[in-house]
mmCIF file with all atom_site columns, C-alpha atoms in Angstrom:
data_model
loop_
_atom_site.group_PDB
_atom_site.id
_atom_site.type_symbol
_atom_site.label_atom_id
_atom_site.label_alt_id
_atom_site.label_comp_id
_atom_site.label_asym_id
_atom_site.label_entity_id
_atom_site.label_seq_id
_atom_site.pdbx_PDB_ins_code
_atom_site.Cartn_x
_atom_site.Cartn_y
_atom_site.Cartn_z
_atom_site.occupancy
_atom_site.B_iso_or_equiv
_atom_site.pdbx_formal_charge
_atom_site.auth_seq_id
_atom_site.auth_comp_id
_atom_site.auth_asym_id
_atom_site.auth_atom_id
_atom_site.pdbx_PDB_model_num
ATOM 1   C CA . MET O 1 1   ? -105.773 26.513 109.470 1.00 0.00 ? 1   MET O CA 1
ATOM 2   C CA . MET O 1 2   ? -104.288 28.211 106.390 1.00 0.00 ? 2   MET O CA 1
ATOM 3   C CA . ALA O 1 3   ? -100.700 29.261 106.834 1.00 0.00 ? 3   ALA O CA 1
ATOM 4   C CA . THR O 1 4   ? -100.283 32.681 105.310 1.00 0.00 ? 4   THR O CA 1
ATOM 5   C CA . LYS O 1 5   ? -97.101  34.641 104.930 1.00 0.00 ? 5   LYS O CA 1
ATOM 6   C CA . PRO O 1 6   ? -96.722  37.422 107.444 1.00 0.00 ? 6   PRO O CA 1
ATOM 7   C CA . LYS O 1 7   ? -97.355  40.813 105.920 1.00 0.00 ? 7   LYS O CA 1
ATOM 8   C CA . LYS O 1 8   ? -94.213  42.800 105.160 1.00 0.00 ? 8   LYS O CA 1
ATOM 9   C CA . LYS O 1 9   ? -93.870  45.950 107.178 1.00 0.00 ? 9   LYS O CA 1
ATOM 10  C CA . ASN O 1 10  ? -93.042  49.221 105.503 1.00 0.00 ? 10  ASN O CA 1
ATOM 11  C CA . PRO O 1 11  ? -89.745  50.713 106.590 1.00 0.00 ? 11  PRO O CA 1
ATOM 12  C CA . ARG O 1 12  ? -90.095  53.632 108.974 1.00 0.00 ? 12  ARG O CA 1
ATOM 13  C CA . LEU O 1 13  ? -86.850  55.413 108.310 1.00 0.00 ? 13  LEU O CA 1
ATOM 14  C CA . ALA O 1 14  ? -86.440  57.519 105.206 1.00 0.00 ? 14  ALA O CA 1
ATOM 15  C CA . SER O 1 15  ? -83.252  55.660 104.314 1.00 0.00 ? 15  SER O CA 1
ATOM 16  C CA . GLY O 1 16  ? -85.141  52.354 104.497 1.00 0.00 ? 16  GLY O CA 1
ATOM 17  C CA . ARG O 1 17  ? -87.907  53.647 102.249 1.00 0.00 ? 17  ARG O CA 1
ATOM 18  C CA . LYS O 1 18  ? -85.331  54.889 99.768  1.00 0.00 ? 18  LYS O CA 1
ATOM 19  C CA . ARG O 1 19  ? -83.572  51.529 99.837  1.00 0.00 ? 19  ARG O CA 1
ATOM 20  C CA . VAL O 1 20  ? -86.854  49.790 98.953  1.00 0.00 ? 20  VAL O CA 1
ATOM 21  C CA . ARG O 1 21  ? -87.401  52.169 96.031  1.00 0.00 ? 21  ARG O CA 1
ATOM 22  C CA . GLN O 1 22  ? -83.877  51.553 94.774  1.00 0.00 ? 22  GLN O CA 1
ATOM 23  C CA . ASP O 1 23  ? -84.238  47.795 95.144  1.00 0.00 ? 23  ASP O CA 1
ATOM 24  C CA . VAL O 1 24  ? -87.306  47.810 92.902  1.00 0.00 ? 24  VAL O CA 1
ATOM 25  C CA . LYS O 1 25  ? -85.426  49.679 90.149  1.00 0.00 ? 25  LYS O CA 1
ATOM 26  C CA . ILE O 1 26  ? -82.292  47.566 90.482  1.00 0.00 ? 26  ILE O CA 1
ATOM 27  C CA . ASN O 1 27  ? -84.308  44.339 90.448  1.00 0.00 ? 27  ASN O CA 1
ATOM 28  C CA . ALA O 1 28  ? -86.058  45.402 87.230  1.00 0.00 ? 28  ALA O CA 1
ATOM 29  C CA . ALA O 1 29  ? -82.738  46.286 85.575  1.00 0.00 ? 29  ALA O CA 1
ATOM 30  C CA . ASN O 1 30  ? -81.116  43.010 86.656  1.00 0.00 ? 30  ASN O CA 1
ATOM 31  C CA . THR O 1 31  ? -84.095  40.986 85.423  1.00 0.00 ? 31  THR O CA 1
ATOM 32  C CA . SER O 1 32  ? -83.888  42.695 82.039  1.00 0.00 ? 32  SER O CA 1
ATOM 33  C CA . LEU O 1 33  ? -80.151  42.027 81.713  1.00 0.00 ? 33  LEU O CA 1
ATOM 34  C CA . ARG O 1 34  ? -80.579  38.399 82.805  1.00 0.00 ? 34  ARG O CA 1
ATOM 35  C CA . SER O 1 35  ? -83.235  37.938 80.134  1.00 0.00 ? 35  SER O CA 1
ATOM 36  C CA . LYS O 1 36  ? -81.039  39.586 77.488  1.00 0.00 ? 36  LYS O CA 1
ATOM 37  C CA . TYR O 1 37  ? -78.176  37.228 78.390  1.00 0.00 ? 37  TYR O CA 1
ATOM 38  C CA . ARG O 1 38  ? -80.305  34.102 78.161  1.00 0.00 ? 38  ARG O CA 1
ATOM 39  C CA . THR O 1 39  ? -81.915  35.216 74.899  1.00 0.00 ? 39  THR O CA 1
ATOM 40  C CA . ALA O 1 40  ? -78.518  35.870 73.307  1.00 0.00 ? 40  ALA O CA 1
ATOM 41  C CA . VAL O 1 41  ? -77.278  32.407 74.289  1.00 0.00 ? 41  VAL O CA 1
ATOM 42  C CA . LYS O 1 42  ? -80.471  30.722 73.052  1.00 0.00 ? 42  LYS O CA 1
ATOM 43  C CA . ASN O 1 43  ? -80.270  32.525 69.702  1.00 0.00 ? 43  ASN O CA 1
ATOM 44  C CA . VAL O 1 44  ? -76.771  31.171 69.076  1.00 0.00 ? 44  VAL O CA 1
ATOM 45  C CA . GLU O 1 45  ? -77.857  27.663 70.086  1.00 0.00 ? 45  GLU O CA 1
ATOM 46  C CA . LYS O 1 46  ? -80.809  27.823 67.679  1.00 0.00 ? 46  LYS O CA 1
ATOM 47  C CA . ALA O 1 47  ? -78.552  28.949 64.836  1.00 0.00 ? 47  ALA O CA 1
ATOM 48  C CA . VAL O 1 48  ? -76.173  26.071 65.569  1.00 0.00 ? 48  VAL O CA 1
ATOM 49  C CA . LEU O 1 49  ? -79.064  23.574 65.538  1.00 0.00 ? 49  LEU O CA 1
ATOM 50  C CA . THR O 1 50  ? -80.288  24.852 62.169  1.00 0.00 ? 50  THR O CA 1
ATOM 51  C CA . GLY O 1 51  ? -76.754  24.512 60.788  1.00 0.00 ? 51  GLY O CA 1
ATOM 52  C CA . ASP O 1 52  ? -76.518  28.116 59.553  1.00 0.00 ? 52  ASP O CA 1
ATOM 53  C CA . LYS O 1 53  ? -72.830  28.834 60.068  1.00 0.00 ? 53  LYS O CA 1
ATOM 54  C CA . ALA O 1 54  ? -72.921  32.463 58.907  1.00 0.00 ? 54  ALA O CA 1
ATOM 55  C CA . LYS O 1 55  ? -75.808  33.356 61.188  1.00 0.00 ? 55  LYS O CA 1
ATOM 56  C CA . ALA O 1 56  ? -74.315  31.407 64.111  1.00 0.00 ? 56  ALA O CA 1
ATOM 57  C CA . THR O 1 57  ? -70.988  33.221 63.770  1.00 0.00 ? 57  THR O CA 1
ATOM 58  C CA . GLU O 1 58  ? -72.701  36.619 63.590  1.00 0.00 ? 58  GLU O CA 1
ATOM 59  C CA . LEU O 1 59  ? -74.936  35.901 66.590  1.00 0.00 ? 59  LEU O CA 1
ATOM 60  C CA . PHE O 1 60  ? -71.985  34.518 68.545  1.00 0.00 ? 60  PHE O CA 1
ATOM 61  C CA . ALA O 1 61  ? -70.095  37.792 68.137  1.00 0.00 ? 61  ALA O CA 1
ATOM 62  C CA . LYS O 1 62  ? -73.109  39.749 69.414  1.00 0.00 ? 62  LYS O CA 1
ATOM 63  C CA . MET O 1 63  ? -73.628  37.254 72.228  1.00 0.00 ? 63  MET O CA 1
ATOM 64  C CA . GLN O 1 64  ? -70.067  37.701 73.472  1.00 0.00 ? 64  GLN O CA 1
ATOM 65  C CA . ALA O 1 65  ? -70.613  41.434 73.991  1.00 0.00 ? 65  ALA O CA 1
ATOM 66  C CA . VAL O 1 66  ? -73.845  40.858 75.910  1.00 0.00 ? 66  VAL O CA 1
ATOM 67  C CA . VAL O 1 67  ? -72.341  38.100 78.049  1.00 0.00 ? 67  VAL O CA 1
ATOM 68  C CA . ASP O 1 68  ? -69.274  40.184 78.943  1.00 0.00 ? 68  ASP O CA 1
ATOM 69  C CA . THR O 1 69  ? -71.409  43.194 79.868  1.00 0.00 ? 69  THR O CA 1
ATOM 70  C CA . VAL O 1 70  ? -73.700  41.169 82.101  1.00 0.00 ? 70  VAL O CA 1
ATOM 71  C CA . ALA O 1 71  ? -70.757  39.397 83.759  1.00 0.00 ? 71  ALA O CA 1
ATOM 72  C CA . ASP O 1 72  ? -68.979  42.709 84.421  1.00 0.00 ? 72  ASP O CA 1
ATOM 73  C CA . LYS O 1 73  ? -72.080  44.012 86.175  1.00 0.00 ? 73  LYS O CA 1
ATOM 74  C CA . GLY O 1 74  ? -72.149  40.929 88.391  1.00 0.00 ? 74  GLY O CA 1
ATOM 75  C CA . ILE O 1 75  ? -75.536  39.609 87.262  1.00 0.00 ? 75  ILE O CA 1
ATOM 76  C CA . PHE O 1 76  ? -73.919  36.273 86.399  1.00 0.00 ? 76  PHE O CA 1
ATOM 77  C CA . HIS O 1 77  ? -70.540  35.090 87.634  1.00 0.00 ? 77  HIS O CA 1
ATOM 78  C CA . LYS O 1 78  ? -67.590  35.665 85.307  1.00 0.00 ? 78  LYS O CA 1
ATOM 79  C CA . ASN O 1 79  ? -66.807  31.952 85.284  1.00 0.00 ? 79  ASN O CA 1
ATOM 80  C CA . LYS O 1 80  ? -70.342  31.130 84.111  1.00 0.00 ? 80  LYS O CA 1
ATOM 81  C CA . ALA O 1 81  ? -70.017  33.688 81.328  1.00 0.00 ? 81  ALA O CA 1
ATOM 82  C CA . ALA O 1 82  ? -66.653  32.247 80.272  1.00 0.00 ? 82  ALA O CA 1
ATOM 83  C CA . ARG O 1 83  ? -68.041  28.713 80.386  1.00 0.00 ? 83  ARG O CA 1
ATOM 84  C CA . ASP O 1 84  ? -71.037  29.635 78.216  1.00 0.00 ? 84  ASP O CA 1
ATOM 85  C CA . LYS O 1 85  ? -68.837  31.449 75.693  1.00 0.00 ? 85  LYS O CA 1
ATOM 86  C CA . SER O 1 86  ? -66.416  28.539 75.553  1.00 0.00 ? 86  SER O CA 1
ATOM 87  C CA . ARG O 1 87  ? -69.096  25.911 75.000  1.00 0.00 ? 87  ARG O CA 1
ATOM 88  C CA . LEU O 1 88  ? -70.852  27.931 72.305  1.00 0.00 ? 88  LEU O CA 1
ATOM 89  C CA . SER O 1 89  ? -67.559  28.771 70.632  1.00 0.00 ? 89  SER O CA 1
ATOM 90  C CA . THR O 1 90  ? -66.785  25.061 70.385  1.00 0.00 ? 90  THR O CA 1
ATOM 91  C CA . LYS O 1 91  ? -70.210  24.386 68.859  1.00 0.00 ? 91  LYS O CA 1
ATOM 92  C CA . VAL O 1 92  ? -69.868  27.193 66.311  1.00 0.00 ? 92  VAL O CA 1
ATOM 93  C CA . LYS O 1 93  ? -66.347  26.112 65.325  1.00 0.00 ? 93  LYS O CA 1
ATOM 94  C CA . ALA O 1 94  ? -67.470  22.513 64.900  1.00 0.00 ? 94  ALA O CA 1
ATOM 95  C CA . LEU O 1 95  ? -70.345  23.749 62.752  1.00 0.00 ? 95  LEU O CA 1
ATOM 96  C CA . VAL O 1 96  ? -68.012  25.799 60.551  1.00 0.00 ? 96  VAL O CA 1
ATOM 97  C CA . ALA O 1 97  ? -65.524  22.930 60.192  1.00 0.00 ? 97  ALA O CA 1
ATOM 98  C CA . ALA O 1 98  ? -68.089  20.235 59.354  1.00 0.00 ? 98  ALA O CA 1
ATOM 99  C CA . PRO O 1 99  ? -69.313  21.494 55.914  1.00 0.00 ? 99  PRO O CA 1
ATOM 100 C CA . VAL O 1 100 ? -65.729  22.106 54.692  1.00 0.00 ? 100 VAL O CA 1
ATOM 101 C CA . ALA O 1 101 ? -64.740  18.487 55.340  1.00 0.00 ? 101 ALA O CA 1
ATOM 102 C CA . ALA O 1 102 ? -67.886  17.117 53.678  1.00 0.00 ? 102 ALA O CA 1
#
């Protein structure tokens, strides 16, 4: 009574087999870029939480390049990339402004 997934059939046509091979490579590349994007964003957030304004500013500059590259390739939507950059920019600017006023 166990419901198992039906076994995937291998494509018969050469073009189908090639497409499967390409999909595996593309999926691996996209996964890597997605991970790089998320890591870059998390690094900036960690720097903001620690209150290190120099490190946060440096990481933010690097993060912008990664985010733009990933968005241009279509891994994440351009609006998501812009939203993430905007929110982190606000956090970094607030961090930089806070110690000066204190």
